[in-house]
Amino acid sequence: MKSEKQDIPERESRDFQYLDIDGTRYLTQFNAKFPPAKRWSRPDKKNVNAFIPGTIQKVMVEPGNQVQAGDTLVILEAMKMRNRISAQESGVVKVVNVREGDQIPKGFLIMEFE
Amino acid sequence: MASNKKIQELKKRREEVLKGGGEKAIQKQTAMGKMTARERIIQLLDRNSFNEYDLFVEHEARDFGMDRKKLHGDGVITGTGTVNGKPVCIFAQDFTVAGGSLGFMHARKITKIMDHALKMRTPLIGINDSGGARIQEGVNSLAGYGEIFFRNTLNSGVIPQISVVLGPCAGGAVYSPALTDFVFVVENISKMFITGPEVIKTVLGEDISMEELGGARVQSEITGNAHFYASTEEECFKQIKRLLSYIPWSNSEPLVHREVHEPLKKYNISKIVPADKKQPYDVRDIIRAVTDGSDFFEIQESWAANIVIGFGTLNGKTMGFVANQPLVLAGVLDVDSSDKAARFIRYCDAFNIPIITFVDLPGYLPGVAQEHAGVIRHGAKVLYAYSEATVPKITVILRKAYGGGYIAMNSRHLRADFVFAWPDAEIAVMGPEGAANIIFRKEIEEAKDPEKVRKQKVQEYIDKFANPYVAAAKGYIDAVIEPRETRSVLLHAVEVSGNKTVGMPRKKHGIPPF
């Protein structure tokens, strides 16, 4: 996975844009960190995402398996620690997107529930 | 008297150490576009003023073949000299000697000069160019870092501490610059990070270069770790000398006095701010319109540019300026700009520099990202820093001063000594559009033509509240002034505040929302 190059335009060359605050639209420039690249969205409980980048050491379930809340789904090794990724809720595994040995980035969709 | 022979021996010994890491290593340093540690010190200090100490210090490491290795000066040069004719303490890590790696004696040379700086109440300048801990010395080199960090903290707020990052500064080593007051970086030369690209690649699989991870631009535009950015080392040294021309030598020194010139004519203060509150302008022009000779030395120019901080002089005396910048993000307070302003206010307060605040902001930046990044905790830093500061604090409200932003920007309520407002100023809980939508929600919703009623109600609100006189009637503003009176009013306010004396309740220290 290749990270995007940091491309920071000079302040002088930045365009003017509008920023809404309390119903008023202000003409202004944005700085290098704004607006944030990602919009916030509500986390989906049916999705299991990696909270830390690392390596999948063990996959304990396969599609179709019925799991209980708290059951271990995968072991994700990161920062010399074997992290147990467990089910938030009971349900049936729909898709497993990782195999043992896979190196995954933060936020990677490890598996989905029905 | 020393015999000729002994003097020859001293000369020989000196010559040997002055070779640093040897010709090859020096060539390598030059090829990277870097000066040697000694060249840097000589460039930065006044001519012929450098006096070196601990030239003959040697390391005591025995393991891993270190007993057979001689490291000249143990990889760091320390001493005293003068800048602008006044004494400073300085150290410079020598990358040509074992990569400037920090061993126990190397650290002891640094801590010795740090102790000296504190005792003698002189600024401390540290030039960092080091591959990191000297691994062969094990925990002893960690001890060395710890001793440096402790002294950085002890010296903080007593003497100015300046860090110049002119090479790699990685791992624990970056915490010394982070604990100091001002960090200088140079394009293509400075590299600061906690974990380098190699570790990030192995552990996380992320592929990034040193420059992209922690180069000079990243540190001065994205992270805010650096305060001054320069294209070359020469430019960087000029910036350091300029900074030292504004700041007092210690927290018990009186303010620097500089020559007084009138502001330049090209900064016509009455014509800078557009009457339309939604139009941007560069607030630095306002600062230049009031300072002596229109001189303004900006700090952290490219990071959190929605607030402007820096030094200028009024009647020859150094002032710290804090100003919302409508040019960027409409001048809002957000996580980064709060952090930036708060730290600068505390610097000014520690070194007895009066603070002049120019206000024109629509409030705090709305958004999930800001809330989740802890804008409450970070925004609170501004309130804390202004409230805690006992130096003269003078505020000029140029245009908008809405809501929490009004309170935070050195309002009367946080014990500003003087608050002035221009006739265009609007001091209100929020902007007219937002306020009318809330106060007259029902009337607007129930109207036949909601848009028309909304506009009417906005105008009604503007007529009633969008002026400085409501706040002036309560004494929250001391005077409404014409823009062209600003400099003379400020000069007088500073003069009147010369003997300001206020008490704070006895405490060991407060607990700011770090």
mmCIF file of C-alpha atoms in Angstrom, chain A residues 10-51:
data_model
loop_
_atom_site.group_PDB
_atom_site.id
_atom_site.type_symbol
_atom_site.label_atom_id
_atom_site.label_comp_id
_atom_site.label_asym_id
_atom_site.label_seq_id
_atom_site.Cartn_x
_atom_site.Cartn_y
_atom_site.Cartn_z
ATOM 1 C CA GLU A 10 1.742 27.712 -1.362
ATOM 2 C CA ARG A 11 -0.639 29.981 0.508
ATOM 3 C CA GLU A 12 -0.541 32.613 -2.238
ATOM 4 C CA SER A 13 -1.664 30.144 -4.871
ATOM 5 C CA ARG A 14 -4.596 28.823 -2.891
ATOM 6 C CA ASP A 15 -8.091 29.551 -4.172
ATOM 7 C CA PHE A 16 -10.694 31.447 -2.244
ATOM 8 C CA GLN A 17 -13.651 29.345 -1.179
ATOM 9 C CA TYR A 18 -16.713 29.713 1.005
ATOM 10 C CA LEU A 19 -16.923 28.597 4.615
ATOM 11 C CA ASP A 20 -20.320 28.470 6.347
ATOM 12 C CA ILE A 21 -20.475 29.406 9.995
ATOM 13 C CA ASP A 22 -23.816 29.932 11.757
ATOM 14 C CA GLY A 23 -25.630 30.597 8.510
ATOM 15 C CA THR A 24 -23.134 33.139 7.205
ATOM 16 C CA ARG A 25 -20.914 32.364 4.205
ATOM 17 C CA TYR A 26 -17.403 33.757 4.524
ATOM 18 C CA LEU A 27 -15.024 34.072 1.588
ATOM 19 C CA THR A 28 -11.686 32.641 2.671
ATOM 20 C CA GLN A 29 -8.753 30.368 1.900
ATOM 21 C CA PHE A 30 -8.347 26.904 3.355
ATOM 22 C CA ASN A 31 -5.123 25.798 4.989
ATOM 23 C CA ALA A 32 -3.052 22.717 4.257
ATOM 24 C CA LYS A 33 -4.920 20.511 6.726
ATOM 25 C CA PHE A 34 -8.460 21.614 5.882
ATOM 26 C CA PRO A 35 -10.915 20.400 4.792
ATOM 27 C CA PRO A 36 -10.177 16.937 6.149
ATOM 28 C CA ALA A 37 -10.019 14.337 3.411
ATOM 29 C CA LYS A 38 -12.597 12.041 4.977
ATOM 30 C CA ARG A 39 -16.143 12.878 5.994
ATOM 31 C CA TRP A 40 -17.331 11.274 9.180
ATOM 32 C CA SER A 41 -19.807 8.430 8.763
ATOM 33 C CA ARG A 42 -21.616 6.293 11.294
ATOM 34 C CA PRO A 43 -19.693 3.061 11.986
ATOM 35 C CA ASP A 44 -21.541 -0.007 10.670
ATOM 36 C CA LYS A 45 -21.784 -2.801 13.247
ATOM 37 C CA LYS A 46 -21.995 -5.350 10.444
ATOM 38 C CA ASN A 47 -18.455 -4.465 9.393
ATOM 39 C CA VAL A 48 -15.293 -5.495 11.224
ATOM 40 C CA ASN A 49 -12.476 -3.048 10.488
ATOM 41 C CA ALA A 50 -8.848 -3.127 11.605
ATOM 42 C CA PHE A 51 -8.297 -0.618 14.434
#
